[in-house]
Coordinates of C-alpha atoms and ligand atoms in Angstrom, one line a residue:
X296 CA 0.0 0.0 0.0
X297 CA 3.1 2.1 0.0
X298 CA 2.6 3.5 3.5
X299 CA 5.4 3.9 6.0
X300 CA 5.3 1.3 8.7
X301 CA 7.4 0.1 11.6
X302 CA 6.8 -3.4 12.9
X303 CA 7.2 -4.6 16.4
X304 CA 8.3 -8.3 16.8
X305 CA 6.7 -9.8 19.9
X306 CA 9.0 -11.9 22.0
X307 CA 6.5 -12.2 24.8
X308 CA 7.1 -9.0 26.8
X309 CA 4.4 -7.1 28.6
X310 CA 4.7 -3.8 26.7
X311 CA 4.4 -5.0 23.1
X312 CA 1.3 -2.9 22.2
X313 CA 2.6 0.0 24.2
X314 CA 5.7 0.1 22.0
X315 CA 3.4 0.0 18.9
X316 CA 1.3 2.8 20.4
X317 CA 4.4 5.0 21.0
X318 CA 5.4 4.5 17.4
X319 CA 1.9 5.6 16.3
X320 CA 2.3 8.6 18.5
X321 CA 5.1 9.6 16.1
X322 CA 2.5 9.4 13.4
X323 CA 4.0 6.3 11.9
X324 CA 1.8 3.2 11.4
X325 CA 2.9 0.3 13.5
X326 CA 1.8 -3.3 13.8
X327 CA 2.8 -6.1 16.2
X328 CA 3.8 -9.4 14.7
X329 CA 5.0 -12.7 16.2
X330 CA 8.8 -13.0 16.6
X331 CA 8.8 -16.0 14.2
X332 CA 7.3 -14.1 11.3
X333 CA 9.0 -15.3 8.1
X334 CA 11.6 -13.1 6.3
X335 CA 9.4 -13.2 3.2
X336 CA 6.5 -11.7 5.1
X337 CA 8.8 -9.0 6.5
X338 CA 10.0 -8.2 3.0
X339 CA 6.4 -8.0 1.8
X340 CA 5.5 -5.6 4.6
X341 CA 8.5 -3.4 3.7
X342 CA 8.8 -1.9 7.1
X343 CA 11.1 1.1 7.6
X344 CA 12.1 -0.2 11.0
X345 CA 11.8 -3.2 13.2
X346 CA 11.6 -3.2 17.0
X347 CA 12.3 -6.4 19.1
X348 CA 10.3 -6.4 22.3
X349 CA 11.3 -7.6 25.8
X350 CA 10.4 -11.2 26.8
X351 CA 10.1 -13.3 29.9
X352 CA 13.0 -15.7 29.2
X353 CA 16.7 -15.8 29.1
X354 CA 18.2 -16.2 25.6
X355 CA 19.7 -19.5 27.0
X356 CA 16.3 -20.9 28.1
X357 CA 15.2 -24.1 26.4
X358 CA 12.0 -22.6 25.1
X359 CA 13.5 -19.1 24.4
X360 CA 11.9 -17.1 21.6
X361 CA 14.7 -16.8 19.1
X362 CA 14.6 -15.5 15.5
X363 CA 17.2 -16.3 12.8
X364 CA 20.1 -13.9 12.4
X365 CA 19.3 -13.4 8.7
X366 CA 17.0 -10.6 9.9
X367 CA 20.0 -8.4 10.6
X368 CA 21.0 -8.6 7.0
X369 CA 17.8 -7.2 5.5
X370 CA 19.2 -3.7 5.7
X371 CA 16.2 -2.5 7.8
X372 CA 17.1 -0.6 11.0
X373 CA 16.4 -2.7 14.1
X374 CA 16.0 -1.6 17.7
X375 CA 16.2 -4.3 20.4
X376 CA 14.6 -3.6 23.8
X377 CA 15.5 -5.5 26.9
X378 CA 15.3 -9.2 25.9
X379 CA 15.4 -8.0 22.3
X380 CA 18.7 -6.3 23.0
X381 CA 20.1 -9.4 24.6
X382 CA 19.0 -11.5 21.7
X383 CA 20.7 -9.1 19.3
X384 CA 23.9 -9.4 21.3
X385 CA 23.7 -13.2 21.6
X386 CA 22.9 -13.8 17.9
X387 CA 25.7 -11.5 16.7
X388 CA 28.5 -12.9 18.9
X389 CA 28.3 -10.8 22.1
X390 CA 28.1 -12.2 25.6
X391 CA 24.8 -12.4 27.6
X392 CA 25.0 -13.5 31.2
X393 CA 23.0 -13.5 34.4
X394 CA 23.6 -10.0 36.0
X395 CA 25.2 -10.0 39.4
X396 CA 22.4 -7.8 40.6
X397 CA 18.9 -7.7 38.9
X398 CA 17.8 -4.2 38.2
X399 CA 14.1 -3.4 38.6
X400 CA 12.5 0.0 38.4
X401 CA 13.8 3.5 37.9
X402 CA 17.5 3.4 37.3
X403 CA 20.1 6.2 36.5
X404 CA 21.6 5.5 33.1
X405 CA 24.6 7.3 31.5
X406 CA 24.1 7.7 27.8
X407 CA 26.4 8.8 24.9
X408 CA 24.5 11.8 23.5
X409 CA 26.6 11.5 20.3
X410 CA 24.6 8.4 19.4
X411 CA 21.7 8.9 17.0
X412 CA 19.5 7.1 19.5
X413 CA 20.3 9.5 22.3
X414 CA 20.3 12.9 20.5
X415 CA 18.6 15.5 22.7
X416 CA 18.7 13.2 25.8
X417 CA 20.4 14.2 29.0
X418 CA 23.8 12.6 29.7
X419 CA 22.4 11.1 32.9
X420 CA 18.8 10.1 32.5
X421 CA 16.2 8.0 34.4
X422 CA 15.2 4.8 32.7
X423 CA 12.9 1.9 33.6
X424 CA 14.8 -1.4 34.0
X425 CA 13.5 -4.9 34.5
X426 CA 16.0 -7.6 33.9
X427 CA 17.9 -10.5 35.4
X428 CA 20.2 -11.2 32.4
X429 CA 22.3 -8.5 30.8
X430 CA 24.8 -8.0 28.0
X431 CA 28.2 -8.6 29.5
X432 CA 30.0 -7.9 26.2
X433 CA 28.7 -6.2 23.0
X434 CA 29.4 -8.0 19.7
X435 CA 32.6 -7.0 17.9
X436 CA 31.2 -4.5 15.5
X437 CA 29.1 -2.7 18.2
X438 CA 29.9 0.4 20.2
X439 CA 28.6 0.7 23.8
X440 CA 26.3 3.8 24.1
X441 CA 24.8 3.5 27.6
X442 CA 25.7 2.1 31.0
X443 CA 24.5 1.8 34.6
X444 CA 26.4 0.9 37.7
X445 CA 25.3 -2.7 37.2
X446 CA 25.1 -2.9 33.4
X447 CA 28.2 -2.4 31.4
X448 CA 26.1 -2.4 28.2
X449 CA 22.8 -0.7 28.8
X450 CA 22.9 0.5 25.2
X451 CA 24.9 -0.5 22.1
X452 CA 24.8 0.2 18.4
X453 CA 26.2 -0.6 15.1
X454 CA 25.0 2.3 13.0
X455 CA 26.7 0.9 9.8
X456 CA 24.1 -1.9 9.9
X457 CA 21.3 0.1 11.4
X458 CA 21.3 -2.0 14.6
X459 CA 20.6 -0.4 18.0
X460 CA 19.8 -1.9 21.4
X461 CA 18.8 -0.7 24.9
X462 CA 18.5 -2.8 28.0
X463 CA 15.8 -0.5 29.5
X464 CA 12.3 0.1 28.4
X465 CA 12.0 3.5 26.5
X466 CA 8.3 2.9 25.9
X467 CA 7.1 3.2 29.5
X468 CA 6.4 6.5 31.1
X469 CA 9.0 6.0 33.9
X470 CA 11.7 6.3 31.3
X471 CA 11.7 10.0 31.4
X472 CA 13.2 10.7 28.0
X473 CA 12.0 7.4 26.4
X474 CA 9.8 9.1 23.9
X475 CA 12.7 11.2 22.6
X476 CA 14.7 8.0 22.2
X477 CA 11.9 6.2 20.3
X478 CA 11.3 9.3 18.2
X479 CA 15.0 9.4 17.4
X480 CA 14.9 5.8 16.2
X481 CA 11.7 6.1 14.2
X482 CA 12.2 9.5 12.7
X483 CA 16.0 9.8 12.3
X484 CA 17.3 6.3 12.1
X485 CA 14.4 4.8 10.2
X486 CA 13.9 8.1 8.4
X487 CA 10.1 8.0 8.6
X488 CA 8.3 11.1 7.7
X489 CA 5.5 10.8 10.2
X490 CA 2.5 11.4 7.9
X491 CA 0.2 8.7 9.3
X492 CA -2.9 9.8 11.1
X493 CA -5.9 8.1 12.7
X494 CA -7.9 8.7 9.6
X495 CA -5.6 6.3 7.8
X496 CA -6.5 3.7 10.4
X497 CA -10.2 4.4 9.8
X498 CA -9.7 4.1 6.1
X499 CA -7.6 1.0 6.1
X500 CA -9.9 -0.7 8.6
X501 CA -13.0 0.1 6.5
X502 CA -11.3 -1.5 3.4
X503 CA -10.2 -4.5 5.4
X504 CA -13.7 -5.0 6.8
X505 CA -15.2 -4.7 3.3
X506 CA -12.9 -7.3 2.0
X507 CA -13.6 -9.7 4.8
X508 CA -17.4 -9.3 4.9
X509 CA -18.1 -9.2 1.2
X510 CA -21.9 -9.5 0.9
X511 CA -22.3 -11.1 4.3
X512 CA -24.5 -9.9 7.1
X513 CA -23.0 -8.4 10.2
X514 CA -24.3 -8.1 13.7
X515 CA -22.9 -5.5 16.0
X516 CA -23.0 -5.7 19.8
X517 CA -23.8 -2.1 20.6
X518 CA -23.7 -1.0 24.3
X519 CA -23.7 2.7 23.7
X520 CA -20.3 3.0 25.2
X521 CA -17.4 4.7 23.4
X522 CA -15.8 1.5 22.1
X523 CA -18.9 -0.3 20.7
X524 CA -20.3 3.0 19.3
X525 CA -17.0 3.6 17.4
X526 CA -17.0 0.0 16.2
X527 CA -20.6 0.3 15.1
X528 CA -20.2 3.6 13.1
X529 CA -17.0 2.2 11.6
X530 CA -18.8 -0.9 10.4
X531 CA -21.8 1.2 9.2
X532 CA -19.4 3.2 7.0
X533 CA -17.9 -0.1 5.7
X534 CA -21.0 -2.2 5.0
X535 CA -24.0 0.1 5.4
X536 CA -27.3 -1.7 5.8
X537 CA -25.6 -5.2 5.8
X538 CA -25.1 -4.2 9.5
X539 CA -27.6 -4.7 12.2
X540 CA -26.8 -3.3 15.7
X541 CA -28.3 -5.1 18.6
X542 CA -28.5 -3.3 21.9
X543 CA -29.1 -5.6 24.8
X544 CA -30.6 -3.9 27.9
X545 CA -29.4 -6.4 30.5
X546 CA -30.9 -4.5 33.3
X547 CA -27.4 -3.6 34.5
X548 CA -27.2 -0.2 32.8
X549 CA -26.9 3.2 34.4
X550 CA -30.1 5.1 35.1
X551 CA -32.0 6.0 31.9
X552 CA -29.2 4.7 29.8
X553 CA -31.3 2.3 27.7
X554 CA -33.5 5.1 26.5
X555 CA -30.5 7.4 25.9
X556 CA -28.7 4.8 23.7
X557 CA -31.9 4.2 21.8
X558 CA -32.3 8.0 21.3
X559 CA -28.9 8.2 19.6
X560 CA -28.7 5.0 17.6
X561 CA -32.4 4.1 17.2
X562 CA -34.6 5.3 14.3
X563 CA -34.9 8.8 15.7
X564 CA -31.1 9.2 15.9
X565 CA -28.7 10.7 13.4
X566 CA -27.4 7.3 12.1
X567 CA -29.1 5.2 9.6
X568 CA -28.6 1.9 11.4
X569 CA -30.7 -1.2 11.6
X570 CA -31.2 -1.0 15.3
X571 CA -32.7 -3.6 17.6
X572 CA -33.2 -3.1 21.3
X573 CA -33.7 -6.3 23.3
X574 CA -35.1 -5.9 26.8
X575 CA -33.6 -8.9 28.5
X576 CA -33.5 -7.6 32.1
X577 CA -35.5 -10.5 33.6
X578 CA -33.4 -13.1 31.9
X579 CA -30.1 -11.7 33.3
X580 CA -31.5 -11.3 36.8
X581 CA -32.6 -14.9 36.8
X582 CA -29.2 -16.2 35.7
X583 CA -27.4 -14.1 38.3
X584 CA -29.6 -15.0 41.2
X585 CA -27.5 -16.5 44.0
X586 CA -24.2 -15.9 42.2
X587 CA -21.6 -14.0 44.2
X588 CA -18.2 -14.9 42.7
X589 CA -17.0 -12.0 40.5
X590 CA -15.5 -14.1 37.7
X591 CA -18.6 -16.3 37.6
X592 CA -20.8 -13.2 37.3
X593 CA -18.7 -11.9 34.5
X594 CA -18.8 -15.2 32.6
X595 CA -22.6 -15.5 33.1
X596 CA -23.2 -12.0 31.8
X597 CA -20.8 -12.5 28.9
X598 CA -22.3 -15.8 27.9
X599 CA -25.9 -14.6 28.2
X600 CA -25.0 -11.6 26.0
X601 CA -23.7 -13.9 23.3
X602 CA -26.8 -16.1 23.5
X603 CA -29.1 -13.1 23.1
X604 CA -27.1 -12.0 20.1
X605 CA -27.2 -15.5 18.6
X606 CA -31.0 -15.5 19.0
X607 CA -31.3 -12.1 17.3
X608 CA -29.0 -13.3 14.6
X609 CA -31.2 -16.3 13.9
X610 CA -34.2 -14.0 13.6
X611 CA -32.4 -11.9 11.0
X612 CA -31.1 -15.0 9.3
X613 CA -27.8 -15.8 7.7
X614 CA -25.6 -13.6 9.9
X615 CA -22.0 -14.5 9.4
X616 CA -20.1 -11.9 11.4
X617 CA -20.3 -10.5 15.0
X618 CA -18.6 -7.2 15.6
X619 CA -17.3 -6.3 19.1
X620 CA -15.8 -3.1 20.4
X621 CA -12.9 -4.9 22.2
X622 CA -9.9 -2.6 22.7
X623 CA -6.4 -3.5 23.6
X624 CA -6.5 -3.2 27.5
X625 CA -9.4 -5.7 27.4
X626 CA -7.2 -8.1 25.5
X627 CA -4.3 -8.1 27.8
X628 CA -6.2 -7.8 31.0
X629 CA -8.2 -10.9 30.0
X630 CA -4.9 -12.8 29.8
X631 CA -5.1 -13.6 26.1
X632 CA -1.6 -12.2 25.7
X633 CA 1.1 -13.7 27.9
X634 CA 0.3 -11.6 31.0
X635 CA -1.6 -13.1 33.9
X636 CA -5.4 -12.9 33.9
X637 CA -6.6 -10.0 36.0
X638 CA -10.3 -10.1 35.0
X639 CA -12.0 -11.7 32.1
X640 CA -13.6 -8.7 30.3
X641 CA -16.8 -10.1 29.0
X642 CA -16.3 -9.2 25.4
X643 CA -13.1 -11.2 25.3
X644 CA -12.2 -13.9 27.8
X645 CA -15.8 -14.5 28.9
X646 CA -16.8 -15.7 25.5
X647 CA -18.3 -19.2 25.6
X648 CA -16.3 -21.9 23.8
X649 CA -18.9 -22.2 21.1
X650 CA -20.1 -19.1 19.4
X651 CA -22.5 -19.5 16.5
X652 CA -21.0 -17.0 14.1
X653 CA -18.5 -17.6 11.3
X654 CA -16.2 -15.0 12.7
X655 CA -15.8 -12.2 15.2
X656 CA -14.6 -8.9 14.0
X657 CA -12.9 -6.7 16.5
X658 CA -11.7 -3.6 14.5
X659 CA -10.4 -1.8 17.6
X660 CA -8.5 -4.7 19.1
X661 CA -5.1 -3.0 18.8
X662 CA -6.1 0.4 20.0
X663 CA -5.9 2.1 23.4
X664 CA -8.8 4.1 24.7
X665 CA -7.5 7.5 23.6
X666 CA -6.7 6.1 20.2
X667 CA -10.3 4.8 19.9
X668 CA -11.6 8.3 20.8
X669 CA -9.4 9.8 18.0
X670 CA -10.8 7.3 15.6
X671 CA -14.4 8.2 16.8
X672 CA -13.8 11.9 16.1
X673 CA -12.4 11.0 12.7
X674 CA -15.6 9.1 12.0
X675 CA -17.6 12.2 12.9
X676 CA -19.1 10.9 16.1
X677 CA -20.1 13.9 18.3
X678 CA -17.7 14.8 21.1
X679 CA -20.1 14.3 23.9
X680 CA -20.3 10.6 22.9
X681 CA -16.6 10.2 22.1
X682 CA -15.6 11.6 25.5
X683 CA -18.1 9.6 27.5
X684 CA -16.5 7.9 30.4
X685 CA -16.2 4.2 29.8
X686 CA -18.7 1.7 31.1
X687 CA -17.9 -1.9 31.4
X688 CA -19.8 -4.6 29.4
X689 CA -21.0 -6.4 32.5
X690 CA -22.3 -3.1 33.7
X691 CA -23.6 -2.6 37.2
X692 CA -23.2 -6.4 37.7
X693 CA -19.6 -5.7 38.6
X694 CA -20.3 -2.6 40.6
X695 CA -22.6 -4.6 43.0
X696 CA -20.4 -6.7 45.2
X697 CA -22.0 -10.0 45.9
X698 CA -25.3 -11.2 44.6
X699 CA -27.1 -9.0 42.0
X700 CA -30.7 -8.3 42.6
X701 CA -33.1 -5.9 41.0
X702 CA -33.4 -3.9 44.2
X703 CA -29.6 -3.5 44.5
X704 CA -29.5 -2.4 40.8
X705 CA -32.0 0.4 41.6
X706 CA -30.0 1.5 44.6
X707 CA -26.7 1.7 42.7
X708 CA -28.4 3.4 39.7
X709 CA -29.9 6.1 41.9
X710 CA -26.7 6.7 43.9
X711 CA -24.6 6.8 40.7
X712 CA -27.0 9.2 39.0
X713 CA -26.7 11.7 42.0
X714 CA -22.9 11.3 41.9
X715 CA -22.6 12.0 38.2
X716 CA -25.0 14.9 38.4
X717 CA -23.0 16.6 41.2
X718 CA -19.7 16.0 39.4
X719 CA -21.1 17.6 36.3
X720 CA -22.6 20.5 38.2
X721 CA -19.2 21.1 39.9
X722 CA -17.6 21.1 36.4
X723 CA -14.9 18.6 37.3
X724 CA -16.0 15.7 35.0
X725 CA -13.5 16.5 32.2
X726 CA -10.5 16.0 34.5
X727 CA -11.7 12.5 35.6
X728 CA -11.0 9.2 33.7
X729 CA -13.9 7.4 35.3
X730 CA -16.2 8.0 38.3
X731 CA -19.1 6.0 39.6
X732 CA -20.9 4.6 42.6
X733 CA -20.7 1.0 43.5
X734 CA -22.7 -0.9 46.1
X735 CA -20.7 -2.7 48.8
X736 CA -22.1 -5.9 50.2
X737 CA -21.8 -4.4 53.6
X738 CA -24.7 -3.3 55.8
X739 CA -24.1 -1.3 58.9
X740 CA -26.0 0.5 61.6
X741 CA -27.0 4.1 61.3
X742 CA -29.6 6.4 62.8
X743 CA -32.2 8.4 60.8
X744 CA -35.0 10.4 62.4
X745 CA -34.3 8.8 65.8
X746 CA -34.7 5.4 64.2
X747 CA -32.1 2.7 64.0
X748 CA -31.2 1.8 60.4
X749 CA -29.4 -1.2 59.1
X750 CA -28.6 -0.4 55.4
X751 CA -26.1 -0.7 52.7
X752 CA -22.9 1.4 52.2
X753 CA -22.4 2.9 48.8
X754 CA -18.8 3.4 47.7
X755 CA -17.8 6.3 45.4
X756 CA -14.9 5.9 43.1
X757 CA -13.1 8.4 40.8
X758 CA -9.9 7.9 39.0
X759 CA -7.5 9.9 36.8
X760 CA -6.1 7.8 34.0
X761 CA -5.4 8.1 30.3
X762 CA -4.9 4.4 29.4
X763 CA -7.0 2.7 32.1
X764 CA -4.1 0.2 32.7
X765 CA -3.0 2.3 35.7
X766 CA -5.0 4.9 37.5
X767 CA -4.6 7.4 40.3
X768 CA -7.4 8.0 42.8
X769 CA -8.9 11.4 42.0
X770 CA -9.0 14.2 44.6
X771 CA -12.6 15.2 44.5
X772 CA -13.2 18.5 46.4
X773 CA -14.6 17.8 49.8
X774 CA -17.7 20.1 49.3
X775 CA -18.7 17.9 46.3
X776 CA -18.2 14.7 48.1
X777 CA -20.1 15.7 51.2
X778 CA -23.0 17.0 49.1
X779 CA -23.1 13.7 47.2
X780 CA -23.0 11.7 50.4
X781 CA -25.7 13.8 51.9
X782 CA -28.0 13.5 48.9
X783 CA -27.4 9.7 48.5
X784 CA -28.4 8.9 52.1
X785 CA -31.3 11.2 52.0
X786 CA -32.6 10.3 48.5
X787 CA -31.7 6.7 48.0
X788 CA -33.7 4.2 50.0
X789 CA -31.7 1.4 51.5
X790 CA -28.4 3.4 51.9
X791 CA -27.2 4.9 55.2
X792 CA -23.5 5.2 54.6
X793 CA -21.2 6.5 51.8
X794 CA -17.5 5.7 51.5
X795 CA -14.9 7.1 49.2
X796 CA -12.4 4.6 47.6
X797 CA -8.8 6.1 47.8
X798 CA -7.1 3.2 46.1
X799 CA -5.0 3.6 42.9
X800 CA -4.6 1.0 40.2
X801 CA -2.5 -1.1 40.9
X802 CA -3.0 -2.4 43.5
X803 CA -6.7 -1.8 43.1
X804 CA -8.6 -2.2 39.8
X805 CA -10.9 0.5 38.6
X806 CA -14.0 -1.6 38.8
X807 CA -14.8 -3.4 42.1
X808 CA -15.1 -6.9 40.6
Ligands
XMP932 P1 -10.4 -2.5 35.6 O1 -11.5 -2.7 36.6 O2 -10.0 -3.8 35.0 O3 -11.0 -1.7 34.5 O4 -9.3 -1.7 36.2 C1 -10.2 -1.1 33.4 C2 -11.2 -0.5 32.4 O5 -11.9 -1.5 31.8 C3 -13.3 -1.4 32.0 N1 -13.8 -2.8 32.1 C4 -14.5 -3.4 31.2 N2 -14.9 -3.1 30.0 N3 -15.9 -5.2 29.6 C5 -15.6 -3.9 29.2 O6 -16.0 -3.6 28.1 C6 -15.5 -5.6 30.9 O7 -15.8 -6.8 31.3 C7 -14.8 -4.7 31.7 N4 -14.3 -4.8 32.9 C8 -13.7 -3.6 33.2 C9 -13.5 -0.6 33.3 O8 -14.7 0.1 33.3 C10 -12.3 0.4 33.1 O9 -12.6 1.4 32.2

């Protein structure tokens, strides 16, 4: 297609997509491929640069991910990161060994600012390290460009062959000047011009979907949230009326949300979509009765979702494809990559083994939330929808700790409504990544109008985050919190206590379950 691209070769590290995202931030298209991609495929892709990721193993491990050394002869600049740097050293005749001391976390690194990799970087800079092995000796043709007190080769290069390596992780925020280093690699060393934008993603994805779907019928799982709305509008642009959007009201939505979604995407809204609303509240409540274990709740809600879709698909007849608005953090946090399972997000890990569609299309699978928002704006979706705070697929089901009942749903809906209303009134919503009320499973004693009460405690949560992988607890002004607390205990029956969750992520997660 003649567009500039850098590819990331995945050796099993945690930050693979983050590296790709950082490259895209330089306005250069980037894809992640497995480390054992064939040389022919690489030649076909014609990347302007290749980045080797980190990985969990030692290069000497029996099942280590190792590529052939012919890749270094392609004449394409390569940057090795962490394990990727060790692999480069190992394959080209350097020495990799177990470091006398493992380095984890923020580490002072001395860099040679004469290197093209480190142009504009301070001579001593803070970088994020996470390794047990290290490069003891660089290969013959290489020059050492960075060191720490532990690492004799924290960076090395052979500019004649376009080969560069760093032991630390330039892609994570803790590496203070990491973005400058990556930009140096992408723009100066690989000589990319940086003319790629999100509209290119939209355009390419529309073409890819058209090719895949042909004349087939497509069903889209629309929740009204940012991700599925962007996926739906993208698909509508690609295949028009071949698409039907199904919106399942599972009875776990925020107050009035079902009607709001229908107003935007239904027949009265601005989009010409085939739109079906399924009121399945009773069905979900029944399935959830008596269930308290969070993962089981998530799986039940996820599975029931799919069943409802399948039924709708059968009614429409001959539906081949199911579209989901899965985004990248859902994919890794569900443990489908190599990281541990934190929660099975229902639109990924919670899928039942058998799904009665030919294929699932997840056009946003490789994007982070803020990239999805950019794509949404490119597609002409109004700002107020694009910047909506995220709402999880399993809805209030994971904001009610313990068993879900209709009564508890109403309590959390009403409390959450008050909270959101007061946050908006105070004008602080734009600075918050996500904020909501949850219902704890705890009842405690209170006193109201001289009467003893024994009611639920509502927990309020607000976090600041841009990627939803990590989050800080937000400092909501006390006047706002106390007003919300007051209103909730006065206006919501069944609640006599309001708590504020001060936990960041990690160690907490954003949702409660
Ligand atoms: P956690 O609780 O894992 O949440 O820190 C991170 C972000 O993901 C959202 N979330 C989900 N989204 N299906 C979704 O579509 C899910 O099952 C799900 N669980 C969590 C959560 O609201 C936050 O934005």
